[in-house]
């Protein structure tokens, strides 16, 4: 058997030699491994303090229920003070997350020494010279690494939180300049964005249109036209949003309202997409980048409702935000089932003064026939309506300060009823009187939760600036 095998081998070799001496079969091309994508989805509930999330949970699923954010396996607390204030505003707090630098109130992604200066009347910057320097953001780092980038919000896309991802200015109200920072090749463009942010969805058309077109730009620039010239698809209504095929390549911007998008309680789904819908469409587009992506999603109107002290609106917007988190996790798990390549972070930029009063009987979730946590406080012992020192009923939810602080002797007031306090426009009572819509932020720590890639790093008490480093390391930026 060995003799025959050897003979056959020699014959094969001789045949090859007669034909040219070498095997003519071409070698297999080397296998080039695709890069492993690394994705970050950073969720920011604006003003979503611990008391607000607790109230929203009771409102939606009852005291013993769970929101999606409650199920995140890694959790901790974040200190929120800014460089110059015990109680921060959204500009420096979001900027701290995005840059790792403490800065003064009103400042957007600039160095610590930057002094906030109110903008000009046309919403352009009035920073002056030698007033701080820009500091690099996580979105800019992702762009430099060749990854997809996106910004989704229910506020104006030029508002403080979204602006902190892509703009650098000494005052958050310079929204005409902030809008210009995202338009490739135009005056004021942030060149660190290279060819531009891939997806931007939210409200705020007014800072992209001229005053002649009903906007607030005094420089006669139509930024929506400039975005189209730069290769963007621009949607300005629900139909335009639905027409975008996010599975195809191409950048897109959605500006669905002149100013902020509607509160979720008031939103007409025929006219405006939900935060969850915008989040999913952004992810579907960004997932096409083989290197991964960075996406920031803001539930921005939670904050606005709390400033109004209209708790029902705030709680519903918190639930809309939580729905967006669930939708994002479901969408990502289609391609990354265990989230081994995806980090999802959920947090808030600051607190508000909302509180849960007294010793209330458990209410269960809110429904049309049950105001729940939005109703009058009933004693846990016997279910009777609780009374204050003036013998008057009061609500479970109140505020430390706000516009509805009754003046005078409460004993002469008409009693509150569940029907009155359950209304969407009801302003809960406050301890300290403020102007309409001017309830303040609170200074307490906020929640942070994480799941997926390197989520185990997110725990304990951390400075807001430390979150930047944790995300940066997890993303390999």
Short mmCIF file of C-alpha atoms in Angstrom, two decimals:
data_model
loop_
_atom_site.label_atom_id
_atom_site.label_comp_id
_atom_site.label_asym_id
_atom_site.label_seq_id
_atom_site.Cartn_x
_atom_site.Cartn_y
_atom_site.Cartn_z
CA UNK A 1 0.00 0.00 0.00
CA UNK A 2 2.85 2.37 0.83
CA UNK A 3 4.51 1.57 -2.56
CA UNK A 4 1.36 2.40 -4.51
CA UNK A 5 0.82 5.67 -2.60
CA UNK A 6 4.40 6.77 -3.22
CA UNK A 7 4.14 5.86 -6.91
CA UNK A 8 0.98 7.89 -7.34
CA UNK A 9 2.59 10.89 -5.62
CA UNK A 10 5.62 10.70 -7.93
CA UNK A 11 3.36 10.45 -10.99
CA UNK A 12 1.38 13.53 -9.86
CA UNK A 13 4.58 15.48 -9.36
CA UNK A 14 5.84 14.46 -12.79
CA UNK A 15 2.58 15.55 -14.39
CA UNK A 16 2.78 18.94 -12.71
CA UNK A 17 6.36 19.35 -13.86
CA UNK A 18 5.37 18.56 -17.44
CA UNK A 19 2.67 21.23 -17.28
CA UNK A 20 4.87 23.98 -15.95
CA UNK A 21 5.98 22.70 -12.61
CA UNK A 22 3.51 24.41 -10.21
CA UNK A 23 -0.09 24.06 -9.06
CA UNK A 24 -2.08 26.73 -10.98
CA UNK A 25 -4.89 26.93 -8.40
CA UNK A 26 -4.98 30.56 -7.10
CA UNK A 27 -4.52 30.95 -3.34
CA UNK A 28 -7.54 31.84 -1.20
CA UNK A 29 -7.69 35.60 -0.47
CA UNK A 30 -6.96 36.49 3.15
CA UNK A 31 -10.03 36.92 5.34
CA UNK A 32 -10.32 40.53 6.52
CA UNK A 33 -12.16 40.67 9.83
CA UNK A 34 -14.79 43.37 10.15
CA UNK A 35 -14.15 45.83 12.97
CA UNK A 36 -16.07 45.16 16.15
CA UNK A 37 -18.50 48.05 16.59
CA UNK A 38 -18.59 49.87 19.91
CA UNK A 39 -21.81 51.72 20.62
CA UNK A 40 -22.82 54.20 23.31
CA UNK A 41 -26.37 55.41 23.95
CA UNK A 42 -26.43 58.16 26.56
CA UNK A 43 -29.91 58.90 27.94
CA UNK A 44 -30.43 62.16 29.81
CA UNK A 45 -33.70 62.89 31.62
CA UNK A 46 -33.51 66.65 32.05
CA UNK A 47 -34.40 67.59 35.64
CA UNK A 48 -35.33 63.99 36.42
CA UNK A 49 -34.54 63.81 40.13
CA UNK A 50 -35.13 60.79 42.35
CA UNK A 51 -38.49 62.10 43.61
CA UNK A 52 -39.66 62.58 40.02
CA UNK A 53 -38.71 59.04 38.99
CA UNK A 54 -40.41 57.64 42.10
CA UNK A 55 -43.60 59.58 41.37
CA UNK A 56 -43.46 58.54 37.70
CA UNK A 57 -43.14 54.89 38.67
CA UNK A 58 -46.21 55.09 40.93
CA UNK A 59 -48.07 57.04 38.24
CA UNK A 60 -47.36 54.44 35.57
CA UNK A 61 -47.14 51.03 37.26
CA UNK A 62 -47.90 51.52 40.95
CA UNK A 63 -45.71 51.45 44.02
CA UNK A 64 -44.45 47.89 43.47
CA UNK A 65 -44.01 48.12 39.69
CA UNK A 66 -40.85 48.68 37.69
CA UNK A 67 -39.85 51.13 34.99
CA UNK A 68 -37.27 50.09 32.41
CA UNK A 69 -34.69 52.33 34.06
CA UNK A 70 -35.33 50.52 37.35
CA UNK A 71 -34.11 47.27 35.78
CA UNK A 72 -30.63 48.51 34.83
CA UNK A 73 -28.17 46.20 36.59
CA UNK A 74 -25.59 48.82 37.59
CA UNK A 75 -26.66 51.94 39.49
CA UNK A 76 -25.21 54.81 41.46
CA UNK A 77 -25.54 58.50 42.29
CA UNK A 78 -24.06 61.61 40.69
CA UNK A 79 -23.08 64.91 42.31
CA UNK A 80 -24.33 67.76 40.13
CA UNK A 81 -22.90 71.07 41.43
CA UNK A 82 -21.28 73.31 38.81
CA UNK A 83 -18.05 75.30 38.98
CA UNK A 84 -19.72 78.38 40.43
CA UNK A 85 -23.03 77.17 41.83
CA UNK A 86 -24.35 74.71 44.38
CA UNK A 87 -27.39 74.22 42.13
CA UNK A 88 -26.48 73.74 38.48
CA UNK A 89 -28.33 74.52 35.32
CA UNK A 90 -28.43 72.14 32.36
CA UNK A 91 -25.57 73.74 30.42
CA UNK A 92 -22.65 72.97 32.75
CA UNK A 93 -24.14 69.74 34.05
CA UNK A 94 -24.53 68.16 30.61
CA UNK A 95 -21.22 69.67 29.56
CA UNK A 96 -19.58 67.96 32.55
CA UNK A 97 -20.87 64.61 31.31
CA UNK A 98 -19.76 65.32 27.74
CA UNK A 99 -16.31 66.83 28.48
CA UNK A 100 -15.19 65.88 31.99
CA UNK A 101 -14.75 69.56 32.88
CA UNK A 102 -16.58 71.60 35.53
CA UNK A 103 -17.74 74.93 34.19
CA UNK A 104 -19.86 77.88 35.22
CA UNK A 105 -23.64 78.00 34.97
CA UNK A 106 -24.91 78.88 31.46
CA UNK A 107 -21.64 77.79 29.78
CA UNK A 108 -21.64 75.17 27.00
CA UNK A 109 -18.60 72.86 26.68
CA UNK A 110 -15.92 75.45 27.42
CA UNK A 111 -13.00 75.58 29.85
CA UNK A 112 -13.49 76.22 33.56
CA UNK A 113 -12.32 79.84 33.31
CA UNK A 114 -15.03 80.78 30.79
CA UNK A 115 -17.31 83.57 32.03
CA UNK A 116 -20.96 83.34 31.03
CA UNK A 117 -22.05 86.45 29.11
CA UNK A 118 -25.59 86.96 27.87
CA UNK A 119 -25.85 86.83 24.08
CA UNK A 120 -26.69 89.65 21.72
CA UNK A 121 -30.30 90.48 20.88
CA UNK A 122 -30.08 88.33 17.75
CA UNK A 123 -29.11 85.24 19.82
CA UNK A 124 -25.48 85.36 18.69
CA UNK A 125 -22.55 85.02 21.03
CA UNK A 126 -21.24 87.96 23.04
CA UNK A 127 -18.35 86.09 24.65
CA UNK A 128 -15.62 88.59 23.82
CA UNK A 129 -11.96 87.72 23.39
CA UNK A 130 -9.79 85.61 25.69
CA UNK A 131 -12.84 84.18 27.39
CA UNK A 132 -12.08 80.49 27.75
CA UNK A 133 -11.39 77.76 25.22
CA UNK A 134 -13.48 74.90 23.79
CA UNK A 135 -13.12 71.47 25.40
CA UNK A 136 -13.60 68.26 23.41
CA UNK A 137 -16.88 66.39 23.75
CA UNK A 138 -17.65 62.66 23.59
CA UNK A 139 -19.54 63.18 20.34
CA UNK A 140 -16.51 64.89 18.81
CA UNK A 141 -14.27 62.04 19.95
CA UNK A 142 -16.65 59.54 18.38
CA UNK A 143 -16.62 61.52 15.15
CA UNK A 144 -12.81 61.58 15.13
CA UNK A 145 -12.82 57.80 15.56
CA UNK A 146 -14.98 57.40 12.47
CA UNK A 147 -18.11 56.38 14.33
CA UNK A 148 -21.69 57.38 13.73
CA UNK A 149 -23.07 60.25 15.79
CA UNK A 150 -26.57 61.30 16.71
CA UNK A 151 -28.57 63.73 18.85
CA UNK A 152 -32.24 63.17 19.73
CA UNK A 153 -34.30 65.44 21.99
CA UNK A 154 -37.80 66.70 22.70
CA UNK A 155 -36.49 70.24 23.19
CA UNK A 156 -35.05 72.56 20.57
CA UNK A 157 -31.97 70.84 19.16
CA UNK A 158 -30.09 74.04 20.05
CA UNK A 159 -31.14 73.89 23.71
CA UNK A 160 -28.55 73.45 26.46
CA UNK A 161 -28.43 69.65 26.73
CA UNK A 162 -28.15 68.76 23.03
CA UNK A 163 -25.90 71.77 22.41
CA UNK A 164 -23.37 70.48 24.94
CA UNK A 165 -22.63 67.52 22.66
CA UNK A 166 -21.57 69.52 19.60
CA UNK A 167 -21.21 73.27 20.33
CA UNK A 168 -18.90 75.52 22.35
CA UNK A 169 -20.16 78.88 23.58
CA UNK A 170 -20.03 81.03 26.70
CA UNK A 171 -23.81 81.23 27.07
CA UNK A 172 -26.51 78.68 26.33
CA UNK A 173 -28.91 81.29 24.94
CA UNK A 174 -26.70 82.03 21.90
CA UNK A 175 -28.85 79.59 19.96
CA UNK A 176 -28.35 81.19 16.54
CA UNK A 177 -24.64 80.41 16.80
CA UNK A 178 -25.33 76.97 18.28
CA UNK A 179 -27.47 76.10 15.24
CA UNK A 180 -24.74 77.31 12.88
CA UNK A 181 -22.23 75.05 14.63
CA UNK A 182 -23.93 71.96 13.17
CA UNK A 183 -24.13 73.07 9.51
CA UNK A 184 -21.13 71.78 7.53
CA UNK A 185 -19.09 74.33 5.58
CA UNK A 186 -21.11 77.27 6.85
CA UNK A 187 -19.95 80.24 8.90
CA UNK A 188 -19.53 79.22 12.54
CA UNK A 189 -19.39 75.48 11.77
CA UNK A 190 -17.67 73.31 14.37
CA UNK A 191 -15.00 71.66 12.21
CA UNK A 192 -14.45 68.93 14.81
CA UNK A 193 -17.70 67.48 13.52
CA UNK A 194 -15.88 66.70 10.24
CA UNK A 195 -18.59 65.96 7.67
CA UNK A 196 -21.36 66.54 10.23
CA UNK A 197 -23.52 64.81 12.83
CA UNK A 198 -25.27 61.89 11.15
CA UNK A 199 -28.68 62.21 12.83
CA UNK A 200 -30.30 65.19 14.59
CA UNK A 201 -33.96 64.96 15.65
CA UNK A 202 -36.03 67.31 17.80
CA UNK A 203 -37.63 70.75 17.76
CA UNK A 204 -36.31 74.25 17.16
CA UNK A 205 -36.77 75.24 13.50
CA UNK A 206 -36.79 78.88 14.59
CA UNK A 207 -33.02 79.07 14.91
CA UNK A 208 -32.52 77.57 11.43
CA UNK A 209 -34.84 79.99 9.61
CA UNK A 210 -34.69 83.70 8.92
CA UNK A 211 -36.95 86.23 10.56
CA UNK A 212 -38.65 86.71 7.17
CA UNK A 213 -39.55 83.00 7.20
CA UNK A 214 -40.91 83.09 10.75
CA UNK A 215 -37.63 82.15 12.39
CA UNK A 216 -35.22 84.03 14.63
CA UNK A 217 -32.13 84.31 12.44
CA UNK A 218 -31.18 87.89 11.68
CA UNK A 219 -28.31 86.93 9.36
CA UNK A 220 -30.63 85.94 6.47
CA UNK A 221 -29.24 82.39 6.43
CA UNK A 222 -31.64 79.51 5.80
CA UNK A 223 -29.80 76.74 7.60
CA UNK A 224 -32.30 74.10 6.47
CA UNK A 225 -31.34 74.90 2.85
CA UNK A 226 -27.66 74.79 3.77
CA UNK A 227 -28.12 71.39 5.41
CA UNK A 228 -29.74 70.08 2.24
CA UNK A 229 -26.83 71.42 0.21
CA UNK A 230 -24.50 69.56 2.58
CA UNK A 231 -26.29 66.30 1.72
CA UNK A 232 -28.80 66.05 4.56
CA UNK A 233 -32.39 64.97 4.26
CA UNK A 234 -34.39 67.53 6.25
CA UNK A 235 -37.81 66.60 7.67
CA UNK A 236 -40.07 69.23 9.20
CA UNK A 237 -43.19 67.18 9.92
CA UNK A 238 -44.38 63.68 10.72
CA UNK A 239 -44.80 62.75 7.06
CA UNK A 240 -41.20 63.73 6.37
CA UNK A 241 -40.03 61.71 9.35
CA UNK A 242 -41.92 58.63 8.21
CA UNK A 243 -40.50 58.99 4.70
CA UNK A 244 -36.91 58.66 5.92
CA UNK A 245 -35.56 55.16 5.30
CA UNK A 246 -33.12 54.83 8.18
CA UNK A 247 -31.73 51.56 6.83
CA UNK A 248 -30.10 53.45 3.95
CA UNK A 249 -26.98 55.55 4.12
CA UNK A 250 -27.29 59.29 4.39
CA UNK A 251 -27.52 61.96 7.06
CA UNK A 252 -30.82 63.41 8.20
CA UNK A 253 -32.18 66.19 10.40
CA UNK A 254 -35.71 66.41 11.77
CA UNK A 255 -37.01 69.75 13.07
CA UNK A 256 -40.65 69.10 13.89
CA UNK A 257 -41.69 72.27 15.72
CA UNK A 258 -40.70 75.91 15.77
CA UNK A 259 -39.64 75.75 19.42
CA UNK A 260 -39.76 72.74 21.76
CA UNK A 261 -41.75 69.66 20.85
CA UNK A 262 -45.05 69.16 22.63
CA UNK A 263 -45.42 67.63 26.07
CA UNK A 264 -46.24 63.97 25.63
CA UNK A 265 -49.70 64.55 27.15
CA UNK A 266 -50.40 67.13 24.45
CA UNK A 267 -48.53 65.53 21.54
CA UNK A 268 -50.51 64.84 18.37
CA UNK A 269 -48.96 61.63 16.97
CA UNK A 270 -50.12 62.62 13.49
CA UNK A 271 -47.90 65.69 13.66
CA UNK A 272 -44.99 64.75 15.94
CA UNK A 273 -43.10 61.48 16.45
CA UNK A 274 -42.56 60.23 19.99
CA UNK A 275 -39.19 60.22 21.68
CA UNK A 276 -39.15 56.41 21.37
CA UNK A 277 -39.83 56.58 17.63
CA UNK A 278 -37.08 59.14 17.07
CA UNK A 279 -34.65 57.06 19.14
CA UNK A 280 -35.31 53.87 17.16
CA UNK A 281 -34.94 55.64 13.81
CA UNK A 282 -31.64 57.17 14.93
CA UNK A 283 -30.31 53.78 16.05
CA UNK A 284 -31.36 52.11 12.81
CA UNK A 285 -29.33 54.67 10.85
CA UNK A 286 -26.31 54.68 13.15
CA UNK A 287 -26.05 50.89 13.34
CA UNK A 288 -24.90 50.94 9.72
CA UNK A 289 -21.50 52.26 10.80
CA UNK A 290 -19.25 49.20 11.21
CA UNK A 291 -17.15 51.02 13.82
CA UNK A 292 -20.12 51.79 16.06
CA UNK A 293 -21.74 55.01 17.17
CA UNK A 294 -22.42 57.57 19.91
CA UNK A 295 -26.04 58.65 20.41
CA UNK A 296 -27.38 61.13 22.96
CA UNK A 297 -31.11 60.99 23.75
CA UNK A 298 -32.74 63.65 25.95
CA UNK A 299 -36.15 63.64 27.57
CA UNK A 300 -36.00 67.41 27.78
CA UNK A 301 -39.53 68.43 28.59
CA UNK A 302 -39.54 66.72 31.98
CA UNK A 303 -37.61 69.76 33.12
CA UNK A 304 -40.00 72.27 31.57
CA UNK A 305 -43.06 70.74 33.20
CA UNK A 306 -41.33 70.77 36.57
CA UNK A 307 -40.50 74.47 36.13
CA UNK A 308 -44.23 74.98 35.56
CA UNK A 309 -45.06 72.79 38.58
CA UNK A 310 -47.47 70.82 36.37
CA UNK A 311 -46.61 67.40 37.75
CA UNK A 312 -48.91 65.41 35.50
CA UNK A 313 -47.04 66.61 32.41
CA UNK A 314 -43.68 65.93 34.06
CA UNK A 315 -44.60 62.38 35.02
CA UNK A 316 -45.98 61.55 31.58
CA UNK A 317 -42.83 62.89 29.91
CA UNK A 318 -40.76 60.77 32.30
CA UNK A 319 -42.70 57.71 31.14
CA UNK A 320 -42.18 58.71 27.49
CA UNK A 321 -38.46 58.90 28.28
CA UNK A 322 -38.56 55.46 29.90
CA UNK A 323 -40.38 54.10 26.85
CA UNK A 324 -37.53 55.39 24.69
CA UNK A 325 -35.03 53.50 26.84
CA UNK A 326 -37.00 50.28 26.38
CA UNK A 327 -37.31 50.85 22.64
CA UNK A 328 -33.57 51.43 22.36
CA UNK A 329 -32.70 48.26 24.27
CA UNK A 330 -35.09 46.22 22.12
CA UNK A 331 -33.64 47.66 18.91
CA UNK A 332 -30.02 47.14 19.94
CA UNK A 333 -30.63 43.54 21.01
CA UNK A 334 -31.67 42.69 17.46
CA UNK A 335 -28.00 42.93 16.44
CA UNK A 336 -26.21 42.82 19.80
CA UNK A 337 -28.32 40.42 21.90
CA UNK A 338 -26.20 40.56 25.05
CA UNK A 339 -25.10 44.21 24.59
CA UNK A 340 -21.49 43.05 24.69
CA UNK A 341 -20.58 45.85 22.28
CA UNK A 342 -23.09 48.45 23.49
CA UNK A 343 -23.07 50.65 26.60
CA UNK A 344 -26.38 52.22 27.61
CA UNK A 345 -26.25 54.91 30.31
CA UNK A 346 -29.29 56.59 31.88
CA UNK A 347 -29.02 59.61 34.14
CA UNK A 348 -30.23 63.15 34.84
CA UNK A 349 -28.44 66.47 34.81
CA UNK A 350 -30.01 67.87 37.98
CA UNK A 351 -32.95 67.64 40.34
CA UNK A 352 -36.01 69.85 40.93
CA UNK A 353 -37.91 70.71 44.10
CA UNK A 354 -40.74 68.17 43.65
CA UNK A 355 -41.51 66.22 46.84
CA UNK A 356 -43.88 63.47 47.95
CA UNK A 357 -45.72 64.72 51.02
CA UNK A 358 -47.05 63.14 54.20
CA UNK A 359 -47.97 59.56 55.04
CA UNK A 360 -50.09 58.68 52.05
CA UNK A 361 -52.04 55.47 51.64
CA UNK A 362 -50.80 53.49 48.65
CA UNK A 363 -52.61 54.71 45.54
CA UNK A 364 -51.62 52.25 42.83
CA UNK A 365 -51.10 53.45 39.27
CA UNK A 366 -52.95 56.42 37.86
CA UNK A 367 -55.92 55.81 35.56
CA UNK A 368 -58.89 57.79 34.29
CA UNK A 369 -60.81 56.93 37.45
CA UNK A 370 -57.89 57.06 39.88
CA UNK A 371 -55.64 60.14 40.16
CA UNK A 372 -53.17 58.04 42.12
CA UNK A 373 -50.04 59.90 43.14
CA UNK A 374 -51.47 63.05 41.51
CA UNK A 375 -54.44 63.10 43.87
CA UNK A 376 -55.20 64.32 47.37
CA UNK A 377 -53.26 62.72 50.19
CA UNK A 378 -55.24 60.08 52.07
CA UNK A 379 -54.05 58.68 55.38
CA UNK A 380 -52.57 55.20 55.20
CA UNK A 381 -54.31 54.21 58.44
CA UNK A 382 -57.95 54.77 57.50
CA UNK A 383 -58.00 56.21 53.96
CA UNK A 384 -59.45 59.53 55.08
CA UNK A 385 -58.42 62.74 53.31
CA UNK A 386 -55.51 64.25 55.26
CA UNK A 387 -55.73 67.88 56.43
CA UNK A 388 -53.04 70.47 57.03
CA UNK A 389 -52.79 72.75 60.08
CA UNK A 390 -55.51 74.97 58.54
CA UNK A 391 -57.86 72.02 58.23
CA UNK A 392 -57.55 71.88 54.46
CA UNK A 393 -56.80 68.92 52.14
CA UNK A 394 -53.51 68.88 50.24
CA UNK A 395 -51.89 66.87 47.47
CA UNK A 396 -49.37 64.05 47.66
CA UNK A 397 -47.07 65.94 45.29
CA UNK A 398 -45.86 69.40 46.21
CA UNK A 399 -42.92 71.66 45.35
CA UNK A 400 -40.34 73.45 47.45
CA UNK A 401 -40.94 76.55 45.37
CA UNK A 402 -43.20 77.49 42.49
CA UNK A 403 -45.97 79.74 41.26
CA UNK A 404 -48.88 78.31 43.26
CA UNK A 405 -48.26 79.42 46.83
CA UNK A 406 -51.62 80.34 48.33
CA UNK A 407 -51.56 83.66 50.12
CA UNK A 408 -53.68 84.45 53.13
CA UNK A 409 -55.59 82.32 55.60
CA UNK A 410 -56.08 78.89 54.01
CA UNK A 411 -58.99 78.14 56.32
CA UNK A 412 -61.15 80.42 54.13
CA UNK A 413 -60.18 78.71 50.86
CA UNK A 414 -62.36 76.34 48.91
CA UNK A 415 -61.32 72.74 49.52
CA UNK A 416 -59.23 71.09 46.84
CA UNK A 417 -60.76 68.04 45.16
CA UNK A 418 -59.27 65.16 43.17
CA UNK A 419 -60.96 66.50 40.04
CA UNK A 420 -59.19 69.83 40.44
CA UNK A 421 -55.71 68.52 41.24
CA UNK A 422 -55.82 65.73 38.62
CA UNK A 423 -56.07 68.18 35.72
CA UNK A 424 -53.15 68.27 33.28
CA UNK A 425 -52.76 72.01 33.84
CA UNK A 426 -52.97 71.97 37.64
CA UNK A 427 -49.99 73.62 39.35
CA UNK A 428 -49.15 71.84 42.60
CA UNK A 429 -48.78 74.04 45.68
CA UNK A 430 -45.35 75.28 46.67
CA UNK A 431 -43.73 76.38 49.92
CA UNK A 432 -41.94 79.41 48.43
CA UNK A 433 -43.62 81.61 45.87
CA UNK A 434 -41.91 82.15 42.52
CA UNK A 435 -42.95 83.67 39.20
CA UNK A 436 -44.96 81.69 36.67
CA UNK A 437 -42.87 78.89 35.21
CA UNK A 438 -39.95 79.75 37.45
CA UNK A 439 -39.74 76.87 39.92
CA UNK A 440 -36.03 76.23 40.36
CA UNK A 441 -33.72 73.30 40.02
CA UNK A 442 -32.75 71.37 43.13
CA UNK A 443 -29.24 70.59 44.28
CA UNK A 444 -29.52 66.94 45.33
CA UNK A 445 -27.68 64.04 43.76
CA UNK A 446 -29.24 62.21 40.81
CA UNK A 447 -29.54 58.60 39.69
CA UNK A 448 -27.26 56.93 37.15
CA UNK A 449 -27.80 53.47 35.72
CA UNK A 450 -26.04 51.42 33.08
CA UNK A 451 -26.20 48.15 31.20
CA UNK A 452 -24.07 46.44 28.59
CA UNK A 453 -20.40 46.94 27.79
CA UNK A 454 -18.37 48.01 30.86
CA UNK A 455 -21.55 48.85 32.78
CA UNK A 456 -19.93 47.49 35.94
CA UNK A 457 -17.88 50.71 36.09
CA UNK A 458 -20.98 52.75 36.88
CA UNK A 459 -21.69 52.57 40.58
CA UNK A 460 -21.32 54.37 43.91
CA UNK A 461 -21.13 58.14 44.24
CA UNK A 462 -19.37 59.93 41.38
CA UNK A 463 -18.79 63.48 40.24
CA UNK A 464 -20.60 64.33 37.02
CA UNK A 465 -17.20 64.99 35.44
CA UNK A 466 -16.13 61.39 36.19
CA UNK A 467 -18.92 60.02 34.00
CA UNK A 468 -17.10 61.39 30.96
CA UNK A 469 -14.05 59.24 31.71
CA UNK A 470 -16.14 56.15 32.34
CA UNK A 471 -17.95 56.47 29.00
CA UNK A 472 -14.76 57.36 27.17
CA UNK A 473 -12.96 54.28 28.51
CA UNK A 474 -15.88 51.95 27.80
CA UNK A 475 -16.11 53.26 24.23
CA UNK A 476 -12.36 53.14 23.64
CA UNK A 477 -12.27 56.78 22.60
#
